[in-house]
Short mmCIF file of C-alpha atoms in Angstrom, two decimals:
data_model
loop_
_atom_site.label_atom_id
_atom_site.label_comp_id
_atom_site.label_asym_id
_atom_site.label_seq_id
_atom_site.Cartn_x
_atom_site.Cartn_y
_atom_site.Cartn_z
CA MET L 424 -157.50 11.54 153.43
CA MET L 425 -153.79 11.96 152.17
CA ASP L 426 -151.38 11.15 154.02
CA TRP L 427 -148.98 14.16 153.54
CA PRO L 428 -146.23 13.27 153.54
CA THR L 429 -145.86 9.64 153.62
CA ARG L 430 -142.64 8.40 152.64
CA PHE L 431 -142.22 5.05 151.16
CA ASP L 432 -139.51 2.78 152.47
CA ARG L 433 -138.18 1.03 149.97
CA ARG L 434 -136.10 -1.61 152.32
CA HIS L 435 -139.54 -2.51 153.93
CA PHE L 436 -141.89 -2.96 150.89
CA VAL L 437 -139.13 -5.21 149.74
CA GLY L 438 -138.87 -7.18 152.63
CA THR L 439 -142.31 -7.47 152.57
CA LEU L 440 -142.49 -8.48 149.53
CA ALA L 441 -139.76 -11.07 149.58
CA GLY L 442 -141.73 -12.46 152.15
CA MET L 443 -144.78 -13.28 150.04
CA GLY L 444 -142.35 -15.44 148.09
CA ALA L 445 -142.18 -13.08 145.58
CA PHE L 446 -138.82 -14.38 144.79
CA ALA L 447 -139.92 -17.36 143.89
CA ALA L 448 -140.48 -16.06 140.25
CA LEU L 449 -137.92 -13.56 139.78
CA GLY L 450 -136.65 -15.08 136.35
CA SER L 451 -139.30 -13.69 134.22
CA ILE L 452 -140.70 -10.86 133.22
CA THR L 453 -143.44 -11.06 131.71
CA LYS L 454 -145.58 -8.64 132.17
CA PRO L 455 -145.28 -5.41 131.37
CA VAL L 456 -143.96 -2.83 134.33
CA ALA L 457 -145.13 0.42 135.83
CA ALA L 458 -143.33 3.58 135.98
CA PHE L 459 -142.13 3.74 139.56
CA ALA L 460 -144.91 4.32 141.00
CA MET L 461 -144.79 2.17 143.64
CA ASP L 462 -141.47 3.07 144.30
CA HIS L 463 -142.43 6.66 145.14
CA GLY L 464 -146.06 6.14 146.90
CA PRO L 465 -149.16 8.23 146.71
CA GLU L 466 -148.22 11.32 147.74
CA LEU L 467 -146.92 12.69 144.89
CA THR L 468 -150.19 14.30 143.73
CA ALA L 469 -151.86 15.59 140.31
CA ALA L 470 -151.33 18.65 141.94
CA GLU L 471 -147.87 18.19 142.24
CA MET L 472 -147.38 16.36 138.94
CA GLN L 473 -149.28 19.13 136.65
CA GLY L 474 -149.03 15.88 133.85
CA ARG L 475 -145.55 15.54 133.89
CA GLU L 476 -143.72 11.88 134.17
CA LEU L 477 -141.55 10.56 137.14
CA VAL L 478 -138.73 9.31 135.53
CA ARG L 479 -135.88 7.22 136.45
CA PHE L 480 -131.98 8.52 135.64
CA PRO L 481 -128.68 6.81 137.32
CA GLY L 482 -128.24 7.42 140.54
CA LYS L 483 -131.68 9.00 141.11
CA VAL L 484 -134.35 8.57 143.24
CA PRO L 485 -137.43 8.64 140.50
CA MET L 486 -137.69 12.28 139.68
CA ILE L 487 -140.35 14.65 137.47
CA LEU L 488 -139.26 14.59 134.29
CA LEU L 489 -138.89 17.90 132.40
CA THR L 490 -136.27 16.76 129.53
CA ASP L 491 -134.62 14.24 128.90
CA ARG L 492 -131.84 14.98 126.83
CA PRO L 493 -130.01 17.22 128.35
CA PRO L 494 -131.43 15.76 131.63
CA GLN L 495 -133.12 18.20 133.28
CA LEU L 496 -135.03 16.66 136.77
CA GLU L 497 -137.26 18.80 139.26
CA THR L 498 -137.29 17.58 143.11
CA PRO L 499 -140.07 16.16 144.37
CA LEU L 500 -141.07 18.24 147.18
CA GLN L 501 -141.30 15.18 149.75
CA TYR L 502 -137.86 15.59 150.16
CA PHE L 503 -137.46 18.86 151.49
CA PHE L 504 -138.99 17.62 154.75
CA SER L 505 -135.31 16.75 154.99
CA ASP L 506 -132.83 19.38 156.13
CA LEU L 507 -130.61 18.25 153.83
CA THR L 508 -132.02 17.03 150.46
CA PRO L 509 -130.48 13.57 149.64
CA ASN L 510 -127.88 12.90 146.65
CA ASP L 511 -130.38 10.78 144.46
CA ALA L 512 -132.97 13.22 144.63
CA PHE L 513 -130.96 16.30 143.93
CA PHE L 514 -132.13 18.60 141.09
CA VAL L 515 -130.40 17.85 138.17
CA ARG L 516 -130.00 20.76 135.75
CA TRP L 517 -127.81 20.43 132.12
CA HIS L 518 -127.21 22.52 129.19
CA LEU L 519 -125.27 20.76 126.51
CA SER L 520 -126.57 16.99 125.40
CA GLY L 521 -122.97 16.63 125.48
CA ILE L 522 -122.78 15.77 129.20
CA PRO L 523 -119.86 13.33 130.93
CA THR L 524 -120.79 10.34 131.26
CA THR L 525 -117.62 8.48 132.20
CA VAL L 526 -114.66 10.14 134.49
CA ASP L 527 -111.69 8.02 135.12
CA LEU L 528 -110.14 9.52 138.12
CA ARG L 529 -106.54 8.25 137.09
CA THR L 530 -106.44 10.69 133.92
CA PHE L 531 -109.10 13.37 135.39
CA ARG L 532 -107.03 16.44 136.32
CA LEU L 533 -108.72 19.83 137.30
CA GLU L 534 -106.16 22.45 135.58
CA VAL L 535 -105.66 25.78 137.07
CA SER L 536 -103.97 28.33 133.82
CA GLY L 537 -103.64 31.74 132.68
CA LEU L 538 -102.29 34.87 134.56
CA VAL L 539 -100.80 32.61 137.37
CA GLN L 540 -97.05 31.84 137.94
CA LYS L 541 -97.51 28.75 138.46
CA PRO L 542 -100.41 26.31 136.26
CA LEU L 543 -101.79 23.88 138.05
CA SER L 544 -102.41 19.99 137.18
CA LEU L 545 -104.52 18.72 140.30
CA SER L 546 -105.88 14.59 140.71
CA LEU L 547 -108.86 14.56 142.86
CA ASP L 548 -106.24 12.97 145.46
CA ASP L 549 -104.38 16.04 145.25
CA LEU L 550 -107.71 18.42 146.22
CA LYS L 551 -108.07 15.72 149.01
CA SER L 552 -104.72 15.92 150.07
CA LYS L 553 -103.02 19.13 149.93
CA PHE L 554 -105.56 21.54 150.71
CA GLU L 555 -107.37 21.84 153.72
CA PRO L 556 -111.17 20.53 153.51
CA VAL L 557 -113.62 23.15 154.66
CA SER L 558 -117.77 21.98 154.44
CA VAL L 559 -120.60 24.35 154.41
CA VAL L 560 -124.69 23.75 153.78
CA ALA L 561 -125.76 26.06 151.46
CA VAL L 562 -128.69 25.60 149.25
CA SER L 563 -128.13 25.55 145.61
CA GLN L 564 -131.13 27.51 143.48
CA CYS L 565 -131.73 27.20 139.76
CA ALA L 566 -131.77 30.65 138.43
CA GLY L 567 -135.20 29.23 136.60
CA ASN L 568 -136.55 27.69 140.08
CA SER L 569 -140.19 28.32 140.26
CA ARG L 570 -140.19 30.11 136.92
CA SER L 571 -143.35 28.36 135.92
CA PHE L 572 -145.49 30.52 138.27
CA PHE L 573 -144.59 33.85 136.43
CA ARG L 574 -147.66 35.16 134.39
CA PRO L 575 -147.42 35.88 131.92
CA MET L 576 -145.49 32.03 131.67
CA VAL L 577 -142.29 32.82 129.81
CA PRO L 578 -140.19 29.98 128.01
CA GLY L 579 -137.69 28.00 130.03
CA GLY L 580 -137.53 24.97 132.19
CA GLN L 581 -141.25 25.23 134.02
CA TRP L 582 -139.95 24.28 137.29
CA THR L 583 -142.19 24.40 139.86
CA HIS L 584 -140.44 24.97 143.44
CA GLY L 585 -138.55 21.24 142.91
CA ALA L 586 -135.14 23.29 141.10
CA MET L 587 -133.56 23.73 143.98
CA GLY L 588 -131.64 21.45 147.25
CA ASN L 589 -130.02 22.23 150.17
CA ALA L 590 -126.86 20.01 151.00
CA GLN L 591 -123.25 19.93 153.07
CA TRP L 592 -120.83 20.47 150.89
CA LYS L 593 -117.23 19.58 151.28
CA GLY L 594 -113.93 20.52 149.61
CA VAL L 595 -111.22 23.23 149.40
CA ARG L 596 -111.01 27.10 149.24
CA LEU L 597 -110.46 28.01 145.75
CA LYS L 598 -109.43 30.86 147.12
CA ASP L 599 -106.36 28.47 148.10
CA VAL L 600 -105.94 26.59 145.13
CA LEU L 601 -105.83 29.77 143.39
CA ASP L 602 -102.59 31.00 145.83
CA ALA L 603 -101.16 27.73 145.17
CA ALA L 604 -101.26 28.81 141.25
CA GLY L 605 -100.10 32.64 142.37
CA VAL L 606 -102.59 34.97 140.59
CA ARG L 607 -100.33 36.95 139.01
CA ALA L 608 -100.49 41.16 139.32
CA GLY L 609 -103.34 42.79 136.43
CA ALA L 610 -106.20 39.93 137.28
CA THR L 611 -109.67 40.12 137.28
CA GLU L 612 -111.42 37.45 136.54
CA VAL L 613 -111.78 33.43 136.60
CA TYR L 614 -112.98 31.53 133.86
CA LEU L 615 -114.84 27.88 134.92
CA HIS L 616 -114.78 25.55 132.20
CA ARG L 617 -116.29 21.93 132.54
CA LEU L 618 -116.18 18.96 131.03
CA ASP L 619 -119.78 18.74 129.00
CA VAL L 620 -119.29 19.44 125.51
CA PRO L 621 -121.50 20.99 122.96
CA PRO L 622 -123.65 18.80 120.25
CA VAL L 623 -122.72 20.92 117.55
CA GLN L 624 -119.85 23.22 117.51
CA ALA L 625 -121.49 26.13 116.55
CA THR L 626 -123.17 25.78 120.34
CA PRO L 627 -121.18 28.24 122.66
CA PRO L 628 -119.50 25.74 125.53
CA PHE L 629 -120.99 26.44 129.07
CA GLU L 630 -118.49 28.55 130.48
CA LYS L 631 -118.67 30.84 133.30
CA SER L 632 -117.01 34.08 135.11
CA LEU L 633 -116.68 35.26 138.59
CA SER L 634 -114.94 37.92 139.64
CA LEU L 635 -111.39 37.02 141.13
CA ASP L 636 -112.51 39.32 144.09
CA HIS L 637 -115.46 36.55 144.77
CA ALA L 638 -113.44 33.68 143.92
CA ARG L 639 -111.08 34.49 146.63
CA ASP L 640 -113.16 35.54 149.31
CA GLY L 641 -112.82 32.03 150.84
CA GLU L 642 -116.25 30.82 150.44
CA VAL L 643 -116.66 29.20 147.18
CA MET L 644 -115.56 26.09 147.21
CA ILE L 645 -114.65 23.46 144.89
CA ALA L 646 -116.57 20.44 146.57
CA TYR L 647 -116.12 16.94 145.87
CA GLU L 648 -118.27 15.46 148.83
CA MET L 649 -122.50 16.12 148.98
CA ASN L 650 -123.66 15.24 152.34
CA GLY L 651 -120.88 12.70 152.77
CA ASP L 652 -120.95 11.15 149.45
CA PRO L 653 -118.81 11.84 146.45
CA LEU L 654 -120.98 13.96 144.01
CA PRO L 655 -123.52 11.83 141.72
CA MET L 656 -122.34 12.33 138.29
CA LEU L 657 -125.78 14.17 137.42
CA ASN L 658 -124.67 16.21 139.69
CA GLY L 659 -121.26 17.27 138.70
CA PHE L 660 -118.79 14.53 139.08
CA PRO L 661 -116.16 14.27 140.34
CA ILE L 662 -115.57 17.63 141.39
CA ARG L 663 -118.36 21.11 141.25
CA LEU L 664 -117.87 24.65 141.97
CA VAL L 665 -120.26 25.67 145.06
CA VAL L 666 -120.66 29.07 145.58
CA PRO L 667 -122.32 29.92 148.65
CA GLY L 668 -125.90 32.40 148.12
CA TRP L 669 -125.65 32.78 144.42
CA TYR L 670 -127.99 31.36 142.29
CA ALA L 671 -126.42 27.64 140.92
CA THR L 672 -125.52 28.48 137.02
CA TYR L 673 -121.91 29.25 138.84
CA TRP L 674 -121.67 26.38 140.66
CA VAL L 675 -120.16 25.13 137.52
CA LYS L 676 -120.38 21.35 137.77
CA SER L 677 -118.13 18.82 136.21
CA LEU L 678 -115.35 21.21 136.83
CA SER L 679 -112.75 20.63 134.70
CA SER L 680 -110.31 24.12 134.31
CA ILE L 681 -109.76 27.03 135.98
CA THR L 682 -108.66 30.32 133.91
CA VAL L 683 -107.53 33.71 135.51
CA ALA L 684 -107.80 36.33 133.23
CA ASP L 685 -107.73 39.93 133.01
CA GLN L 686 -110.61 40.28 130.47
CA PRO L 687 -114.49 39.31 131.00
CA LEU L 688 -115.35 36.15 129.83
CA LYS L 689 -116.79 36.30 126.18
CA SER L 690 -118.92 33.75 127.02
CA PHE L 691 -122.76 33.61 125.85
CA TRP L 692 -123.69 32.35 128.53
CA MET L 693 -122.44 35.14 130.87
CA GLN L 694 -122.97 37.99 128.21
CA LYS L 695 -126.68 36.98 126.82
CA ALA L 696 -128.03 34.55 128.57
CA TYR L 697 -128.50 34.14 132.63
CA ARG L 698 -129.01 37.66 132.80
CA ILE L 699 -131.74 40.00 134.86
CA PRO L 700 -132.68 43.31 134.02
CA ASN L 701 -130.94 46.11 136.51
CA ASN L 702 -132.62 46.68 139.42
CA ALA L 703 -132.85 45.46 142.71
CA THR L 704 -136.10 43.51 141.61
CA ALA L 705 -135.34 41.92 138.84
CA ASN L 706 -138.45 43.07 137.26
CA GLU L 707 -139.68 44.11 133.92
CA ASP L 708 -142.98 45.35 132.13
CA PRO L 709 -143.59 42.42 129.45
CA SER L 710 -144.20 45.51 127.52
CA HIS L 711 -141.22 47.67 127.97
CA LEU L 712 -138.54 44.67 128.22
CA SER L 713 -135.12 46.44 129.75
CA GLN L 714 -132.51 47.01 127.71
CA ASP L 715 -130.18 47.02 130.96
CA THR L 716 -129.26 43.78 132.37
CA VAL L 717 -126.71 42.71 134.46
CA PRO L 718 -125.65 38.83 134.72
CA ILE L 719 -127.73 37.37 137.73
CA ASN L 720 -125.72 36.87 141.16
CA ARG L 721 -126.78 36.29 144.76
CA MET L 722 -130.28 34.67 145.68
CA ALA L 723 -133.41 36.81 146.17
CA VAL L 724 -135.46 35.95 149.14
CA HIS L 725 -138.28 33.20 148.91
CA SER L 726 -140.26 30.85 150.13
CA ILE L 727 -142.77 28.12 149.55
CA PHE L 728 -145.37 26.14 151.19
CA LEU L 729 -144.21 21.94 152.16
CA ARG L 730 -148.05 21.99 154.23
CA PRO L 731 -150.40 21.82 153.33
CA GLY L 732 -149.10 19.35 150.44
CA PRO L 733 -149.97 20.05 146.72
CA GLY L 734 -153.76 19.48 146.17
CA GLU L 735 -154.00 18.58 150.04
CA LYS L 736 -157.36 19.52 151.48
CA LEU L 737 -157.92 20.12 155.21
CA LEU L 738 -160.65 19.83 157.62
CA ALA L 739 -162.57 22.92 159.63
CA GLY L 740 -161.98 22.69 162.68
CA ARG L 741 -158.45 20.80 163.05
CA SER L 742 -155.39 22.13 164.06
CA TYR L 743 -153.08 21.97 161.58
CA GLN L 744 -148.81 22.92 161.67
CA LEU L 745 -148.24 24.98 158.10
CA GLU L 746 -144.76 24.24 157.20
CA GLY L 747 -142.16 25.33 154.90
CA LEU L 748 -138.66 26.90 154.00
CA ALA L 749 -137.51 29.93 153.05
CA MET L 750 -133.78 31.10 151.96
CA ASP L 751 -132.26 33.99 150.72
CA GLY L 752 -128.55 35.40 149.56
CA GLY L 753 -126.62 34.24 152.58
CA SER L 754 -128.03 36.93 154.69
CA GLU L 755 -130.00 34.82 157.17
CA ILE L 756 -133.80 34.56 157.29
CA ARG L 757 -134.70 36.32 160.05
CA ARG L 758 -138.81 36.36 159.86
CA VAL L 759 -141.63 34.58 158.04
CA GLU L 760 -144.74 35.67 158.69
CA VAL L 761 -148.34 33.78 157.14
CA SER L 762 -151.62 34.89 156.19
CA LYS L 763 -154.78 33.24 155.86
CA ASP L 764 -156.91 35.85 154.45
CA GLY L 765 -154.75 36.56 151.10
CA GLY L 766 -152.67 38.90 152.69
CA GLN L 767 -155.23 41.33 154.92
CA SER L 768 -153.71 40.13 158.08
CA TRP L 769 -150.11 38.32 159.19
CA THR L 770 -148.54 36.08 162.08
CA ASP L 771 -145.22 35.64 162.07
CA ALA L 772 -144.65 31.26 162.13
CA ASN L 773 -141.70 29.99 164.06
CA LEU L 774 -138.74 29.89 162.36
CA ASP L 775 -136.96 26.14 163.45
CA PRO L 776 -132.85 26.86 164.43
CA GLU L 777 -130.49 27.92 162.33
CA ILE L 778 -128.43 25.65 160.30
CA GLY L 779 -126.30 28.17 158.56
CA LYS L 780 -126.63 31.08 156.75
CA TYR L 781 -126.58 30.08 153.18
CA SER L 782 -128.49 27.05 154.28
CA TRP L 783 -132.52 27.10 154.29
CA ARG L 784 -134.48 27.85 156.90
CA ARG L 785 -137.74 25.80 157.89
CA TRP L 786 -140.72 27.41 159.25
CA ARG L 787 -143.72 26.22 160.86
CA ALA L 788 -146.76 27.73 161.87
CA ASP L 789 -150.22 26.25 163.50
CA TRP L 790 -153.18 26.54 161.91
CA THR L 791 -156.89 25.81 162.76
CA PRO L 792 -159.32 26.49 159.45
CA PRO L 793 -162.33 27.51 161.98
CA ALA L 794 -164.83 26.71 158.74
CA ARG L 795 -164.94 25.09 155.95
CA GLY L 796 -164.81 27.61 152.55
CA ASN L 797 -161.58 28.49 150.04
CA TYR L 798 -158.75 30.16 152.56
CA HIS L 799 -155.82 32.01 150.62
CA LEU L 800 -152.03 31.29 152.23
CA MET L 801 -149.86 33.11 152.13
CA ALA L 802 -145.87 32.64 153.20
CA ARG L 803 -143.98 36.11 153.30
CA ALA L 804 -140.36 35.79 154.63
CA THR L 805 -137.49 38.42 155.24
CA ASN L 806 -134.01 38.41 155.47
CA ALA L 807 -131.40 39.95 157.89
CA ALA L 808 -130.98 42.95 155.53
CA GLY L 809 -134.83 43.70 155.66
CA GLU L 810 -135.20 42.31 152.11
CA ALA L 811 -138.73 40.78 151.83
CA GLN L 812 -140.41 38.92 149.39
CA LEU L 813 -142.33 41.03 146.31
CA THR L 814 -146.45 41.36 145.23
CA SER L 815 -145.05 40.67 142.54
CA GLN L 816 -142.73 40.55 140.05
CA TRP L 817 -141.73 39.47 135.91
CA ASN L 818 -138.71 39.43 133.97
CA ARG L 819 -138.36 37.99 130.29
CA SER L 820 -136.92 34.37 131.64
CA GLY L 821 -138.41 33.68 134.60
CA TYR L 822 -135.41 34.22 137.00
CA GLN L 823 -134.87 34.77 140.62
CA ARG L 824 -138.72 34.36 141.13
CA SER L 825 -139.28 36.42 145.04
CA VAL L 826 -142.76 36.87 144.77
CA ILE L 827 -144.59 36.12 148.19
CA GLU L 828 -145.75 32.51 148.23
CA GLN L 829 -149.51 31.99 147.69
CA TYR L 830 -151.28 28.58 148.09
CA ASP L 831 -155.18 27.61 147.64
CA ALA L 832 -156.09 25.85 150.61
CA VAL L 833 -159.63 23.73 150.37
CA VAL L 834 -161.54 23.21 154.51
CA LEU L 835 -164.00 21.01 153.86
CA MET Z 69 -128.26 -1.69 147.32
CA LYS Z 70 -127.80 -2.13 143.74
CA MET Z 71 -129.55 -5.96 145.15
CA GLN Z 72 -132.27 -3.82 146.94
CA ARG Z 73 -133.00 -1.66 143.46
CA VAL Z 74 -133.57 -4.50 141.33
CA LEU Z 75 -135.09 -6.94 143.23
CA ILE Z 76 -137.70 -3.74 143.84
CA VAL Z 77 -137.56 -3.65 139.94
CA LEU Z 78 -138.06 -7.43 139.52
CA VAL Z 79 -140.57 -7.48 142.67
CA MET Z 80 -142.94 -4.23 140.46
CA ALA Z 81 -143.04 -6.97 137.53
CA VAL Z 82 -144.01 -10.20 139.18
CA ALA Z 83 -146.59 -8.03 141.04
CA GLY Z 84 -147.13 -6.35 137.51
CA PHE Z 85 -147.90 -3.36 137.94
CA GLY Z 86 -148.61 -0.88 135.17
CA THR Z 87 -147.73 -0.47 131.54
CA CYS Z 88 -144.45 0.28 130.74
CA ALA Z 89 -141.52 -2.72 130.45
CA LEU Z 90 -139.05 -0.22 129.08
CA ARG Z 91 -139.43 2.23 131.96
CA ALA Z 92 -138.12 -1.21 133.58
CA GLN Z 93 -134.82 -1.69 132.00
CA GLN Z 94 -133.52 1.72 132.32
CA ALA Z 95 -134.64 1.56 136.20
CA ALA Z 96 -132.25 -1.34 136.32
CA HIS Z 97 -129.19 0.18 134.75
CA ALA Z 98 -130.35 3.58 136.49
CA ASN Z 99 -128.47 3.20 139.25
CA SER Z 100 -125.24 1.72 138.08
CA GLN Z 101 -123.10 4.82 139.16
CA THR Z 102 -123.81 3.85 142.79
CA ASP Z 103 -122.34 0.22 142.69
CA ASP Z 104 -119.55 2.29 141.33
CA ALA Z 105 -118.72 4.30 143.82
CA ALA Z 106 -119.79 1.18 146.74
CA ALA Z 107 -116.67 -0.51 144.82
CA ASN Z 108 -114.45 2.70 145.21
CA ASN Z 109 -114.13 1.99 141.51
CA PRO Z 110 -111.82 4.95 139.60
CA VAL Z 111 -113.70 4.68 136.40
CA GLN Z 112 -117.36 6.59 136.81
CA LYS Z 113 -119.77 5.43 134.05
CA ILE Z 114 -123.32 5.81 133.52
CA SER Z 115 -126.00 5.50 130.51
CA LEU Z 116 -128.64 7.79 130.14
CA PRO Z 117 -132.39 6.85 129.54
CA SER Z 118 -134.76 8.19 126.85
CA TYR Z 119 -138.05 9.72 127.60
CA PRO Z 120 -138.93 10.35 123.74
CA PRO Z 121 -142.41 12.35 124.22
CA GLU Z 122 -145.16 10.64 121.69
CA LEU Z 123 -145.26 13.64 118.79
CA PRO Z 124 -147.81 13.90 116.39
CA PRO Z 125 -147.44 13.48 112.67
CA GLY Z 126 -148.25 16.73 110.29
CA PRO Z 127 -146.57 18.91 107.90
CA GLY Z 128 -143.11 20.33 109.73
CA SER Z 129 -142.55 17.34 111.50
CA GLU Z 130 -140.11 15.39 109.25
CA ALA Z 131 -138.28 19.29 109.28
CA PHE Z 132 -138.60 19.82 113.19
CA ARG Z 133 -137.15 15.85 113.30
CA ASN Z 134 -134.14 16.14 111.57
CA ASN Z 135 -133.21 19.71 112.38
CA CYS Z 136 -134.10 20.22 116.89
CA LEU Z 137 -133.82 16.83 117.87
CA ILE Z 138 -129.91 16.54 116.78
CA CYS Z 139 -129.27 18.48 119.81
CA HIS Z 140 -132.13 18.27 122.66
CA SER Z 141 -135.47 15.67 122.92
CA ALA Z 142 -138.49 16.64 121.86
CA ARG Z 143 -139.23 17.23 125.48
CA TYR Z 144 -138.15 20.66 125.35
CA VAL Z 145 -141.06 21.30 123.35
CA THR Z 146 -143.73 19.33 125.25
CA MET Z 147 -143.06 20.61 128.79
CA GLN Z 148 -143.51 24.08 127.61
CA PRO Z 149 -146.80 25.82 127.84
CA ARG Z 150 -148.51 25.91 124.51
CA PHE Z 151 -146.90 29.40 122.88
CA THR Z 152 -148.41 31.92 120.32
CA LYS Z 153 -146.40 31.43 116.49
CA ALA Z 154 -144.24 35.19 117.76
CA VAL Z 155 -143.03 32.93 120.85
CA TRP Z 156 -142.33 29.82 119.16
CA GLN Z 157 -140.73 31.77 116.05
CA ALA Z 158 -138.39 33.62 118.39
CA GLU Z 159 -137.47 30.23 120.35
CA VAL Z 160 -136.50 28.96 117.09
CA GLN Z 161 -134.66 32.11 115.80
CA LYS Z 162 -132.95 31.76 119.27
CA MET Z 163 -131.93 28.29 118.54
CA ILE Z 164 -130.46 29.73 115.14
CA THR Z 165 -128.93 33.26 116.51
CA ALA Z 166 -127.52 31.57 120.38
CA TYR Z 167 -127.18 28.28 119.65
CA GLY Z 168 -125.87 27.83 116.01
CA ALA Z 169 -128.19 25.93 114.46
CA THR Z 170 -128.08 25.81 110.60
CA ILE Z 171 -131.83 25.94 110.02
CA THR Z 172 -132.75 26.87 106.69
CA PRO Z 173 -135.44 29.65 106.07
CA ALA Z 174 -137.91 27.24 104.64
CA ASN Z 175 -137.15 24.56 107.66
CA LYS Z 176 -137.59 27.54 109.94
CA ASP Z 177 -141.40 28.09 108.75
CA ALA Z 178 -141.92 24.34 108.76
CA ILE Z 179 -140.61 23.58 112.30
CA VAL Z 180 -142.35 26.75 113.40
CA GLU Z 181 -146.03 25.75 111.74
CA TYR Z 182 -145.31 22.32 112.79
CA LEU Z 183 -144.81 23.29 116.83
CA VAL Z 184 -147.39 25.47 116.60
CA SER Z 185 -149.61 23.37 114.83
CA PHE Z 186 -149.75 20.70 118.51
CA HIS Z 187 -148.45 23.39 121.15
CA GLY Z 188 -149.29 26.22 120.02
CA THR Z 189 -151.88 29.06 120.98
CA LYS Z 190 -153.82 32.26 119.24
CA ASP Z 191 -154.67 33.70 122.60
CA ALA Z 192 -151.52 34.95 124.00
CA ASP Z 193 -153.54 35.06 127.76
CA ALA Z 194 -154.19 31.50 126.77
CA GLN Z 195 -150.30 30.91 127.91
CA GLN Z 196 -151.32 32.61 131.35
CA VAL Z 197 -153.62 30.10 132.58
CA PRO Z 198 -152.25 27.31 134.63
CA GLY Z 199 -154.15 24.64 132.62
CA ALA Z 200 -152.41 25.66 129.47
CA THR Z 201 -149.47 23.71 130.54
CA ALA Z 202 -149.84 21.04 128.87
CA PRO Z 203 -146.38 18.63 129.03
CA LYS Z 204 -148.10 15.68 127.62
#
């Protein structure tokens, strides 16, 4: 039976093989080498991989490949047994192939301009030394996380549940930076620009905007650290925006300049992309697409199963602990219920202590499968605002998935 | 850290696991950023690996390669489910309208035919079958 999760201990592995005398032959590589199967252990099941490949990118453990140029890499579920997702396993999602591959901190500056009294040009050291550092634990989740579970399937990154991660972010308040520049009267918007560039001139550069009120709420952060370390290049080195509770499309990576303005940003990425049907559940009918759309914003209630793991088979009469994660847009997860009979009856799961309202929350529920057979497990989270997961949902872009999570368990 | 990771790759090589030497080379440079960070180097630099999927030959493959791979890898196709011709047409049109791809009408048709030939389905419902997801 699969041992889920069994984390591969790299140090142990290296030490063991070194002891076996493998060092002696280091000079000559003549045989082809595996695509990291050994580095990642057997816990990545066919059920999780779904034919996808594990690949290696700079500063990253082997990740599930969606696309290589620009990179879109999914976090294997095993890393979600940690409350904080390791930086080197944190998901990666870029839109334009001209992503930054070199950053020189001696010349890097964050420019703040537009409707401000005093334009700023800040080095990373300026940010660290001239502003009060703050930190928050928050989930960063791609708007299209779990997209591959929508039916009918929709074009886009075919993520399973690994386009998210939970980290402790450290940086400075966007509000403090804006205050230092002195926002002028009449300003309503803050535009955010990045270091990456489109592959051809006609492609719209990736730009996002926040309302000035949101940008000055004291929670939106310019982060320079993630789990105590600099950001990986692929996660936005040297600085990125952290917008607690909002989908990651607003967490602008490799943030390079901020423009304060009095008009909504005219950008493909705000006006055409990353929009959802203008209703509470981001729902629409495939045959009658909604004409009324709004930019995606706060995260919906979402939950996932970690145990049983993908493809794991269980034994009748043995006790198990079901485990998973639940998250929302910052109203705090208050309740997770689990069903083992396809939603006919529900029991409350136990919630781990809260880490922070923008963190995910771990849930656990004991279960002893009474007999062999197939069981339709479900998990349904509810937040403090009373928002619960949905029984059905679909939209053309596969955004904001909030459907009650399901797991078909096989008990032998 | 660097030593450890290099050793893993080399040890794997010696042990003779698997099939692909290219991947090992990619792994060897994959963690250069970590090394720079450790050394407090003000210049962060990474090299991006590429993992091109195998594409079948066929009518339109040249139009696909010449027009689409300028901006993104073919993984953008192979990671998708098999879609109907209508969906692929809409996707190629999106590349033109939204992302500014300069694709002639003739090439557009050729690209759509090519996509449908190896990653298409006639049955819209087939898109709903998980097994229809064929990233390979």
